[in-house]
Amino acid sequence: MTTRSWAPVAALVAATLVITGVAFAGGANPNRGKSLFRTACKSCHVPKGAAKDLSPLTKTQAQWERAFKKDVAKMLPRVTEKTGRLLLPADVADIQHFLVSHAADSDQPETCGLK
């Protein structure tokens, strides 16, 4: 087999590595976190809901960081029980990134579009 016949395969492998590298190099994804927060958390964390109403504006960035260090791991079994959804560590990281990025003292405070 000549070098020329391997060129398309090499190009495909290189493109795949670039695409997957870009996808995984970015760390937590706040857009995905917003979607996960809306589906996994806002089912209970609404006004007059089963849990305290929460939105990114509910806490400062430091308060969200502390909450994720202290409380969130304890809540994950309840999330699974209530929603049937198992949140993986990457999911939690995405949600945390979204909440911290849009906290009350952030550059882009946000309500998550739900009240």
C-alpha atoms as a printed R data frame, in Angstrom:
    type eleno elety resid chain resno       x      y      z
1   ATOM     1    CA   MET     A     1   0.000  0.000  0.000
2   ATOM     2    CA   THR     A     2   1.357  3.377 -0.917
3   ATOM     3    CA   THR     A     3   1.502  6.462  1.238
4   ATOM     4    CA   ARG     A     4  -1.078  8.093 -0.975
5   ATOM     5    CA   SER     A     5  -3.736  5.472 -0.139
6   ATOM     6    CA   TRP     A     6  -3.316  6.159  3.606
7   ATOM     7    CA   ALA     A     7  -3.823  9.900  3.225
8   ATOM     8    CA   PRO     A     8  -7.651  9.843  3.503
9   ATOM     9    CA   VAL     A     9  -7.497  7.547  6.533
10  ATOM    10    CA   ALA     A    10  -4.877  9.750  8.199
11  ATOM    11    CA   ALA     A    11  -6.986 12.843  7.489
12  ATOM    12    CA   LEU     A    12 -10.064 11.169  8.980
13  ATOM    13    CA   VAL     A    13  -8.148 10.114 12.103
14  ATOM    14    CA   ALA     A    14  -6.692 13.615 12.502
15  ATOM    15    CA   ALA     A    15 -10.121 15.227 12.115
16  ATOM    16    CA   THR     A    16 -11.623 12.840 14.668
17  ATOM    17    CA   LEU     A    17  -8.865 13.614 17.166
18  ATOM    18    CA   VAL     A    18  -9.344 17.354 16.697
19  ATOM    19    CA   ILE     A    19 -13.117 17.134 17.088
20  ATOM    20    CA   THR     A    20 -13.009 14.914 20.162
21  ATOM    21    CA   GLY     A    21 -10.184 16.969 21.638
22  ATOM    22    CA   VAL     A    22 -12.229 20.129 21.283
23  ATOM    23    CA   ALA     A    23 -15.263 18.433 22.794
24  ATOM    24    CA   PHE     A    24 -13.408 17.182 25.873
25  ATOM    25    CA   ALA     A    25 -10.849 19.941 26.373
26  ATOM    26    CA   GLY     A    26 -13.404 22.594 27.266
27  ATOM    27    CA   GLY     A    27 -14.283 21.239 30.685
28  ATOM    28    CA   ALA     A    28 -17.722 21.866 32.109
29  ATOM    29    CA   ASN     A    29 -20.397 23.033 29.684
30  ATOM    30    CA   PRO     A    30 -22.682 25.746 31.138
31  ATOM    31    CA   ASN     A    31 -25.225 25.431 28.320
32  ATOM    32    CA   ARG     A    32 -25.595 21.737 29.024
33  ATOM    33    CA   GLY     A    33 -25.689 22.600 32.732
34  ATOM    34    CA   LYS     A    34 -28.604 24.952 32.161
35  ATOM    35    CA   SER     A    35 -30.541 22.265 30.352
36  ATOM    36    CA   LEU     A    36 -29.763 19.715 33.071
37  ATOM    37    CA   PHE     A    37 -30.686 22.195 35.821
38  ATOM    38    CA   ARG     A    38 -34.042 22.842 34.176
39  ATOM    39    CA   THR     A    39 -34.876 19.158 33.766
40  ATOM    40    CA   ALA     A    40 -33.285 17.599 36.842
41  ATOM    41    CA   CYS     A    41 -33.503 20.364 39.459
42  ATOM    42    CA   LYS     A    42 -36.369 22.676 38.530
43  ATOM    43    CA   SER     A    43 -38.887 19.869 38.714
44  ATOM    44    CA   CYS     A    44 -38.816 20.329 42.516
45  ATOM    45    CA   HIS     A    45 -36.984 23.640 43.073
46  ATOM    46    CA   VAL     A    46 -39.860 25.917 42.019
47  ATOM    47    CA   PRO     A    47 -42.082 28.283 44.009
48  ATOM    48    CA   LYS     A    48 -44.360 26.150 46.176
49  ATOM    49    CA   GLY     A    49 -42.509 23.069 44.928
50  ATOM    50    CA   ALA     A    50 -41.291 20.042 46.834
51  ATOM    51    CA   ALA     A    51 -37.976 21.800 47.530
52  ATOM    52    CA   LYS     A    52 -36.762 25.347 48.093
53  ATOM    53    CA   ASP     A    53 -37.088 27.538 44.984
54  ATOM    54    CA   LEU     A    54 -33.674 27.893 43.348
55  ATOM    55    CA   SER     A    55 -32.287 29.721 40.369
56  ATOM    56    CA   PRO     A    56 -28.759 30.913 39.630
57  ATOM    57    CA   LEU     A    57 -29.723 34.260 41.215
58  ATOM    58    CA   THR     A    58 -30.590 32.604 44.504
59  ATOM    59    CA   LYS     A    59 -26.954 32.514 45.611
60  ATOM    60    CA   THR     A    60 -23.638 34.238 45.048
61  ATOM    61    CA   GLN     A    61 -20.811 32.434 43.291
62  ATOM    62    CA   ALA     A    62 -19.155 31.598 46.642
63  ATOM    63    CA   GLN     A    63 -22.442 30.291 48.033
64  ATOM    64    CA   TRP     A    64 -22.931 28.028 45.007
65  ATOM    65    CA   GLU     A    65 -19.358 26.744 45.311
66  ATOM    66    CA   ARG     A    66 -19.932 25.942 49.003
67  ATOM    67    CA   ALA     A    67 -23.280 24.300 48.256
68  ATOM    68    CA   PHE     A    68 -21.722 22.000 45.689
69  ATOM    69    CA   LYS     A    69 -18.887 21.061 48.062
70  ATOM    70    CA   LYS     A    70 -21.199 20.478 51.020
71  ATOM    71    CA   ASP     A    71 -24.757 19.621 49.989
72  ATOM    72    CA   VAL     A    72 -25.173 18.502 46.401
73  ATOM    73    CA   ALA     A    73 -23.734 15.003 46.775
74  ATOM    74    CA   LYS     A    74 -26.335 14.326 49.485
75  ATOM    75    CA   MET     A    75 -29.122 15.431 47.135
76  ATOM    76    CA   LEU     A    76 -28.205 13.259 44.158
77  ATOM    77    CA   PRO     A    77 -30.064 10.123 45.353
78  ATOM    78    CA   ARG     A    78 -33.215 12.252 45.799
79  ATOM    79    CA   VAL     A    79 -32.821 13.678 42.287
80  ATOM    80    CA   THR     A    80 -32.647 10.161 40.908
81  ATOM    81    CA   GLU     A    81 -35.633  9.091 43.007
82  ATOM    82    CA   LYS     A    82 -37.769 12.096 41.993
83  ATOM    83    CA   THR     A    83 -36.803 12.384 38.335
84  ATOM    84    CA   GLY     A    84 -35.560  8.919 37.451
85  ATOM    85    CA   ARG     A    85 -32.421 10.593 36.187
86  ATOM    86    CA   LEU     A    86 -28.967  9.529 37.352
87  ATOM    87    CA   LEU     A    87 -26.679 12.558 37.326
88  ATOM    88    CA   LEU     A    88 -23.085 11.685 36.563
89  ATOM    89    CA   PRO     A    89 -20.137 13.714 37.891
90  ATOM    90    CA   ALA     A    90 -19.826 15.456 34.510
91  ATOM    91    CA   ASP     A    91 -23.524 16.402 34.709
92  ATOM    92    CA   VAL     A    92 -23.050 17.867 38.187
93  ATOM    93    CA   ALA     A    93 -19.982 19.788 36.994
94  ATOM    94    CA   ASP     A    94 -22.008 21.237 34.109
95  ATOM    95    CA   ILE     A    95 -24.834 22.284 36.446
96  ATOM    96    CA   GLN     A    96 -22.367 23.820 38.901
97  ATOM    97    CA   HIS     A    97 -20.628 25.732 36.117
98  ATOM    98    CA   PHE     A    98 -23.971 27.089 34.905
99  ATOM    99    CA   LEU     A    99 -25.093 28.160 38.388
100 ATOM   100    CA   VAL     A   100 -21.777 29.776 39.350
101 ATOM   101    CA   SER     A   101 -21.469 31.517 35.975
102 ATOM   102    CA   HIS     A   102 -24.909 33.069 36.373
103 ATOM   103    CA   ALA     A   103 -25.000 33.643 40.143
104 ATOM   104    CA   ALA     A   104 -26.314 36.858 41.669
105 ATOM   105    CA   ASP     A   105 -22.836 38.422 41.765
106 ATOM   106    CA   SER     A   106 -21.716 37.144 38.347
107 ATOM   107    CA   ASP     A   107 -21.238 39.187 35.195
108 ATOM   108    CA   GLN     A   108 -24.320 37.530 33.698
109 ATOM   109    CA   PRO     A   109 -26.911 36.895 36.416
110 ATOM   110    CA   GLU     A   110 -29.722 34.722 35.168
111 ATOM   111    CA   THR     A   111 -33.000 33.306 36.384
112 ATOM   112    CA   CYS     A   112 -32.890 30.206 34.185
113 ATOM   113    CA   GLY     A   113 -35.966 31.490 32.385
114 ATOM   114    CA   LEU     A   114 -38.278 29.929 34.938
115 ATOM   115    CA   LYS     A   115 -39.966 31.526 37.896
